Amino acid sequence: MKNLLTVDDLDPSAATILVRSDLNVPIADGRVEDDFRIRASLPTIERLRAAGAVVVVASHLGRPKGVDPTLSLAPVASEMADLGGFPVNMLDAVVSDDVAAAIRAGRPGDVFMLENTRFEPGETKNDSQLAAALASLADAFVLDAFGSAHRAHASTVGVADHIRSVAGPLLLDEVTALSRLLDDPPRPFTVLLGGAKVSDKLGVIHALMPKVDRMLIGGGMCFTLLVAEGYEVGTSLFEPDRLADVEELLRGPYGGRIVLPRDLVVADRFAEDAEPQVVARDAIPDDAMGLDIGPVTAREFAQLVRDSAGVFWNGPMGVFEWEAFRRGTEVVADAFRGHDGFTVVGGGDSVAAVRMLGVEADISHVSTGGGAGLEMLEGRELPGLVALERWGR
C-alpha cells in the first residue's frame, strides 16, 4: 500500500473536518432498511468528535437526477444519531451560505450532515468549483468512503486538490484487507463468485485466476459458463455476448481452477412462490430457469471454503431473498462459521446475505465496497486513493 496520510497526521482539536463517508444505504418509506454502512462509518466520526473536532459528514445516496426529496439524507442522519447516541445536525443543501454559516457556528464535538452530494450536478463531473466550495467548509478532509473511492467525484477526489487530505480508518482497513488477498493470499486461496451477470465480474476473474487455487462460480452468472461448456440452461439468464470471453477463460491455462455447479434449483418462472425443483446441470428442463445452486453443489462449495486458508466471496449463490431459493447461499455462508482462516466478503448482496444468515461476526473482514473492491482486486487504481497519495509524498 502506498504512503497515505491518516487521521493520526491531523490535529482535530478545534478544527472542522470534512468526512466523506459511504452512507449509500437502502431507504424505504423514509426509513433506513440496512444500517451496515452507517454503523461502519461511526468509529471515525466518533473518534474525531472525541478529539474536539467539528465534524461535517458528506455522502451520496442513490442516483438522483437533480434534487429528489425521496433521496434526502435526512433519514440517514436520524439513524446515525440513534446509533451513535449524539445529535446529527441535518443541513438542507450541499453547499450554500447558510450551510457555511451553520458549520462556522458549530462547537467541538458537533456533527453536521450535508445533503446528498449528488443533488449537485457538479458532483459526478468532479466540478472544480463544487470541490472548492466543499473544501471551504473545513480545515482538513478525511476520505473514509471506500465504497465510493473508485469514483472521481468532487466529494471523493476534487476536495483533495484544495485542503489537507487523509485516509480514514475504515478506508485503511478495507485497503489493507484486500491488499493481503492481492499480494500474499493465505493458501489454499478460494474465490467464490455469484450474482446475476458474469460481465460484472469478468475483470476480477481474469485478474484473480492466476492467484487462486479454486474459483467457485454460482448465482445467475454461472449459466453463461455452463452454456460455454455445452449445457442447455432452459430459460435461465445468460449473456450470449460474453460467451467468447468465457470460453477463453475456461480453455485458458487456469480454466481447470474454475468449479461450476453440478446441480441447480430451478423453477418454471421467476417468482417467490414458484415451485423449486432440483436438477442435475445436464437435465435443466427447457421451460425452467435456475434460481439457486443445488444441494450437491452447495455442500461441495462449502467444503472447499472450509478447506481454504483464504477466501474472498462476492455475490450470492441464488435468489437468497426468497426462502425457496436461499439454501445454496445459506449452506455456503454456514461454512464461514468458526472459520480460522482469513475471509473477506464484499458486495452489497453478499453482505446482506451474511448479515441475514447471522455469520457476519465469523468473517475476518466484511467490506463496505462492492464495485470499489472488485476494481481494486482487478488491479485498477482507485481515483480516491490516488488523490490522497499526493498528500503522503
XYZ file of C-alpha atoms in Angstrom:
393
model
C 0.000 0.000 0.000
C 1.399 3.389 -0.997
C 2.063 6.080 1.593
C -1.094 7.780 2.774
C -1.565 10.328 5.497
C -4.015 9.156 8.158
C -6.137 10.689 10.888
C -3.058 10.368 13.123
C -1.466 13.085 10.970
C -4.215 15.566 11.848
C -4.796 17.701 14.920
C -8.599 17.600 15.052
C -8.833 19.702 18.203
C -10.909 22.820 17.490
C -10.706 22.046 13.761
C -13.500 21.473 11.286
C -13.072 18.142 9.493
C -14.963 17.161 6.358
C -15.501 13.383 6.326
C -16.609 11.694 3.120
C -18.449 8.582 4.302
C -20.302 5.983 2.271
C -23.874 6.231 3.512
C -25.497 4.943 0.331
C -27.998 2.723 2.140
C -31.403 1.371 1.105
C -34.308 3.622 2.094
C -37.973 2.561 2.067
C -40.874 4.724 3.193
C -38.456 7.260 4.622
C -36.634 4.742 6.816
C -33.223 3.089 6.584
C -33.622 -0.601 5.723
C -29.995 -1.687 6.295
C -27.711 0.239 8.657
C -24.460 -1.656 7.894
C -22.685 1.246 6.209
C -23.862 3.734 8.828
C -22.506 1.552 11.631
C -19.240 1.134 9.729
C -18.859 4.930 9.399
C -19.416 5.681 13.092
C -15.997 4.876 14.650
C -14.224 7.504 12.530
C -16.838 10.160 13.284
C -16.833 9.321 16.998
C -13.030 9.464 17.116
C -12.959 12.934 15.576
C -15.763 14.158 17.870
C -13.895 12.893 20.914
C -10.769 14.763 19.756
C -12.712 18.028 19.705
C -13.419 18.444 16.016
C -16.494 19.846 14.354
C -17.356 17.000 12.002
C -19.046 17.620 8.642
C -20.249 14.395 7.014
C -20.756 14.147 3.259
C -22.183 11.254 1.232
C -24.242 10.490 -1.819
C -27.440 8.418 -1.796
C -28.730 6.669 -4.890
C -28.591 8.225 -8.345
C -30.826 11.298 -8.278
C -31.186 13.471 -11.337
C -31.228 16.802 -9.529
C -32.835 17.357 -6.138
C -35.062 14.414 -5.197
C -36.703 14.545 -1.730
C -37.053 10.755 -1.699
C -33.252 10.528 -1.731
C -32.589 13.040 1.030
C -30.020 12.017 3.627
C -32.371 13.120 6.432
C -33.358 9.527 7.348
C -29.661 8.611 7.390
C -28.872 11.497 9.741
C -31.668 10.376 12.039
C -30.425 6.775 12.026
C -26.843 7.867 12.656
C -27.977 9.924 15.652
C -29.869 6.947 17.070
C -26.963 4.539 16.559
C -24.237 6.933 17.687
C -26.052 8.494 20.608
C -25.177 12.050 19.562
C -27.095 14.792 17.699
C -26.609 14.994 13.932
C -27.478 18.379 12.506
C -29.031 17.794 9.085
C -28.332 20.631 6.658
C -30.633 21.455 3.759
C -28.014 21.702 0.996
C -24.555 20.520 -0.012
C -23.001 23.971 -0.267
C -24.604 27.359 0.391
C -24.099 30.446 2.520
C -26.490 29.046 5.128
C -24.623 25.726 5.226
C -21.294 27.503 5.705
C -22.733 29.749 8.441
C -24.230 26.794 10.341
C -20.910 24.941 10.291
C -18.954 28.038 11.390
C -21.247 28.265 14.409
C -20.521 24.662 15.367
C -18.769 23.766 18.590
C -16.212 20.998 19.239
C -17.950 17.628 19.063
C -20.810 18.829 16.855
C -21.730 16.719 13.836
C -23.304 18.148 10.690
C -24.531 16.200 7.681
C -24.600 17.766 4.248
C -27.456 16.946 1.897
C -26.970 14.269 -0.782
C -23.849 15.277 -2.729
C -25.435 14.067 -5.970
C -28.097 16.747 -5.671
C -25.300 18.945 -7.060
C -24.855 18.393 -10.827
C -21.120 19.054 -10.465
C -20.572 16.107 -8.088
C -20.281 13.311 -10.636
C -18.365 15.595 -13.036
C -15.748 16.351 -10.359
C -16.520 20.041 -10.875
C -13.668 22.151 -9.506
C -15.961 24.914 -8.211
C -18.052 22.438 -6.217
C -14.898 20.780 -4.888
C -13.526 24.158 -3.794
C -16.836 25.056 -2.127
C -16.844 21.773 -0.220
C -13.224 22.279 0.812
C -14.003 25.797 2.072
C -16.273 24.279 4.723
C -13.396 22.615 6.588
C -9.750 22.681 7.637
C -8.998 19.130 6.513
C -10.584 16.260 4.596
C -10.904 12.598 5.588
C -11.800 10.157 2.835
C -13.413 7.225 4.618
C -15.761 6.089 1.830
C -14.086 3.044 0.362
C -17.298 2.172 -1.471
C -17.001 5.458 -3.394
C -13.213 5.599 -3.792
C -13.451 4.255 -7.342
C -15.463 7.316 -8.426
C -13.637 10.504 -9.457
C -16.256 12.826 -7.995
C -15.994 16.260 -6.408
C -16.562 14.919 -2.870
C -14.121 11.996 -3.208
C -11.312 13.370 -5.382
C -11.801 17.078 -6.100
C -11.739 18.197 -2.451
C -8.223 16.776 -2.082
C -6.959 19.395 -4.554
C -7.759 22.135 -2.059
C -7.189 21.061 1.570
C -5.016 18.635 3.517
C -6.470 15.200 2.879
C -6.005 11.911 4.707
C -7.283 8.346 4.656
C -9.848 7.410 7.273
C -9.565 4.257 9.414
C -12.363 2.446 7.552
C -10.717 3.139 4.201
C -7.365 1.891 5.516
C -8.907 -1.300 6.887
C -10.510 -2.023 3.512
C -7.321 -1.399 1.538
C -5.269 -3.484 3.966
C -7.635 -6.469 3.793
C -7.907 -6.507 0.011
C -4.170 -5.879 -0.450
C -3.483 -9.005 1.573
C -5.557 -11.074 -0.857
C -3.813 -9.473 -3.822
C -0.241 -9.566 -2.582
C 0.079 -12.602 -0.335
C -3.138 -14.641 -0.040
C -3.180 -17.467 2.512
C -3.231 -20.853 0.787
C -5.290 -22.605 -0.316
C -6.955 -19.436 -1.629
C -10.549 -19.762 -2.845
C -12.662 -17.124 -4.575
C -16.426 -17.589 -4.522
C -18.402 -15.529 -7.023
C -22.138 -15.178 -7.565
C -24.614 -12.553 -8.604
C -26.570 -12.089 -11.786
C -24.112 -11.193 -14.549
C -20.734 -12.627 -15.462
C -19.999 -9.370 -17.328
C -19.820 -7.582 -13.965
C -17.097 -9.947 -12.758
C -15.007 -10.714 -15.866
C -12.315 -8.236 -14.888
C -11.851 -9.666 -11.417
C -11.980 -13.244 -12.742
C -9.165 -12.517 -15.206
C -7.111 -10.752 -12.535
C -7.545 -13.372 -9.804
C -7.410 -16.596 -11.820
C -3.585 -16.798 -11.694
C -3.649 -16.146 -7.939
C -6.352 -18.569 -6.782
C -6.341 -22.278 -6.097
C -10.074 -22.578 -6.784
C -12.694 -20.257 -8.218
C -16.252 -21.319 -7.388
C -18.956 -19.773 -9.556
C -22.658 -19.812 -8.693
C -25.531 -17.358 -8.953
C -27.007 -16.258 -12.253
C -23.539 -15.704 -13.703
C -22.817 -19.441 -13.773
C -25.225 -20.040 -16.653
C -23.103 -18.220 -19.225
C -20.213 -20.501 -18.254
C -22.448 -23.594 -18.370
C -23.589 -22.655 -21.879
C -19.948 -22.231 -22.872
C -19.344 -25.762 -21.588
C -22.114 -27.070 -23.818
C -25.010 -27.379 -21.364
C -28.612 -26.396 -22.075
C -29.832 -23.934 -19.434
C -33.531 -23.606 -20.262
C -34.794 -20.076 -19.699
C -32.008 -19.193 -17.264
C -30.388 -15.791 -17.573
C -27.175 -15.867 -19.577
C -25.178 -13.424 -21.686
C -24.647 -14.562 -25.275
C -22.313 -11.647 -25.993
C -19.935 -12.891 -23.278
C -19.666 -16.497 -24.462
C -16.417 -15.926 -26.354
C -14.806 -14.293 -23.283
C -15.971 -17.116 -21.041
C -14.811 -19.840 -23.441
C -11.372 -18.228 -23.485
C -11.304 -18.353 -19.669
C -12.423 -21.959 -19.449
C -9.948 -23.154 -22.059
C -7.091 -20.976 -20.869
C -4.161 -22.031 -18.684
C -6.135 -21.560 -15.466
C -9.507 -22.909 -16.626
C -9.100 -26.024 -14.527
C -9.351 -23.918 -11.382
C -12.967 -22.956 -12.137
C -15.607 -25.040 -10.339
C -19.148 -24.842 -11.738
C -22.383 -26.132 -10.181
C -23.144 -29.843 -10.577
C -26.822 -29.361 -9.770
C -29.253 -26.468 -9.577
C -32.576 -25.426 -8.119
C -34.891 -24.398 -10.957
C -38.467 -23.155 -11.340
C -40.846 -22.504 -14.197
C -40.906 -18.757 -13.508
C -39.105 -16.001 -11.625
C -41.422 -15.686 -8.657
C -41.196 -16.076 -4.897
C -43.984 -18.671 -4.843
C -42.639 -20.699 -7.785
C -42.195 -24.415 -7.092
C -38.480 -25.277 -6.687
C -37.065 -28.389 -8.350
C -33.554 -29.818 -8.005
C -31.976 -30.986 -11.270
C -28.526 -32.009 -12.488
C -26.769 -29.444 -14.655
C -27.262 -31.640 -17.720
C -31.010 -32.014 -17.076
C -32.382 -28.466 -16.874
C -35.874 -28.506 -18.461
C -36.370 -26.287 -21.496
C -39.063 -24.266 -19.699
C -37.204 -23.848 -16.383
C -34.774 -21.240 -15.062
C -32.059 -21.700 -12.470
C -32.583 -19.697 -9.280
C -30.075 -21.302 -6.883
C -27.242 -23.804 -6.777
C -28.347 -27.314 -5.838
C -27.611 -29.235 -2.620
C -24.709 -31.278 -4.027
C -23.013 -28.118 -5.274
C -23.729 -26.239 -2.048
C -22.056 -28.982 0.004
C -19.068 -29.090 -2.375
C -18.612 -25.307 -2.323
C -18.975 -25.226 1.476
C -16.334 -27.915 1.923
C -13.902 -26.092 -0.355
C -14.459 -22.922 1.684
C -13.783 -24.815 4.934
C -10.614 -26.336 3.477
C -9.224 -22.939 2.420
C -6.935 -20.668 4.408
C -8.012 -17.602 2.430
C -11.472 -16.893 0.980
C -12.986 -13.977 -0.933
C -16.755 -14.079 -1.513
C -18.681 -11.676 -3.732
C -22.242 -12.415 -4.830
C -24.964 -14.756 -3.510
C -25.493 -18.247 -4.896
C -29.128 -17.683 -5.796
C -32.158 -15.502 -5.161
C -31.481 -15.610 -1.426
C -34.193 -13.042 -0.665
C -36.751 -15.798 -1.370
C -36.781 -18.695 1.075
C -37.287 -21.360 -1.607
C -34.057 -20.278 -3.326
C -31.926 -19.369 -0.307
C -30.500 -22.727 0.671
C -27.404 -22.605 -1.540
C -26.316 -19.251 -0.133
C -27.192 -20.439 3.375
C -25.082 -23.618 3.181
C -22.105 -21.700 1.811
C -22.483 -18.999 4.486
C -22.523 -21.699 7.184
C -19.043 -22.745 6.046
C -17.716 -19.447 7.420
C -18.869 -20.244 10.958
C -15.796 -20.789 13.097
C -13.522 -20.474 10.056
C -9.973 -19.879 11.300
C -8.581 -18.566 8.008
C -8.609 -15.086 6.513
C -12.032 -14.494 4.991
C -13.367 -11.444 3.165
C -16.930 -10.841 1.997
C -17.690 -7.890 -0.286
C -20.601 -6.619 -2.346
C -23.983 -5.381 -1.157
C -25.956 -8.581 -1.738
C -23.265 -10.800 -0.215
C -23.040 -8.601 2.866
C -26.831 -8.572 3.171
C -26.824 -12.367 2.943
C -24.194 -12.942 5.657
C -25.947 -10.472 7.922
C -29.335 -12.084 7.325
C -27.873 -15.525 7.999
C -26.014 -14.452 11.153
C -22.416 -15.180 10.151
C -21.084 -11.614 9.945
C -19.105 -11.983 13.178
C -17.357 -15.109 11.838
C -15.847 -13.287 8.842
C -12.433 -11.628 9.095
C -13.415 -8.598 7.046
C -16.843 -7.567 5.773
C -16.287 -4.942 3.091
C -18.444 -1.856 2.624
C -17.396 -1.563 -1.011
C -18.720 -3.704 -3.836
C -17.578 -2.059 -7.060
C -14.548 -0.439 -5.428
C -13.410 -3.767 -4.002
C -13.738 -5.506 -7.355
C -11.832 -2.745 -9.127
C -9.033 -2.937 -6.567
C -8.820 -6.707 -6.945
C -8.665 -6.205 -10.719
C -5.506 -4.206 -10.095
C -7.043 -0.894 -11.136
C -6.104 2.340 -9.415
C -8.860 3.909 -7.324
C -9.084 7.667 -8.005
C -9.836 8.415 -4.346
C -6.610 6.746 -3.226
C -4.600 8.423 -5.973
C -5.887 11.812 -4.768
C -4.739 11.039 -1.216
C -1.321 9.788 -2.301
C -0.327 13.309 -3.342
C -0.527 14.356 0.312
C 1.509 11.368 1.517
C 4.606 12.061 -0.551
